């Protein structure tokens, strides 16, 4: 009962079964990533937006004080817990 099964396996290999051991199937030699003539196209098309002015970032003792006040002092009692990035009132 194994002979038909083994015969179907050898015929399913197709053209690669005709290659002798150690040979690779022929590969198509083609371009992979496109031409460099279009490099930077999208970046050059996007409009330049000026950076917005931001508040100076706290460091050191001032940052620890800010974090302490936010976590423990000004906590609202009652109601569901909100994450640090929540915009709900």
Steps between C-alpha positions, in 0.01 A plus 500: 500500500801734525596493131225735370570741786876515430435536126269797560767668715766472232269640233394789727855633510471614140799647319723508809514121509697503170784698658792298621581525868693816584351710219274795576187580299549793260429839657374809326741788514297813558494830684411482866442848643433736210713776353676765707358776280189510719685491834358749751190569291248483783709701747546779247127510423381541859447858614742637758328573832678722750559357847262630765641666809478279805534553872843424647522143636553478875809319627640386832327606821233703319392197297478280813287769666270521196457120483431477876235772483335339200490150652422561866390857575249588230331157475121522463320282753226274365411420143673263260879498475633680196827439323773766480411581137122520546317801357167433677377765743 
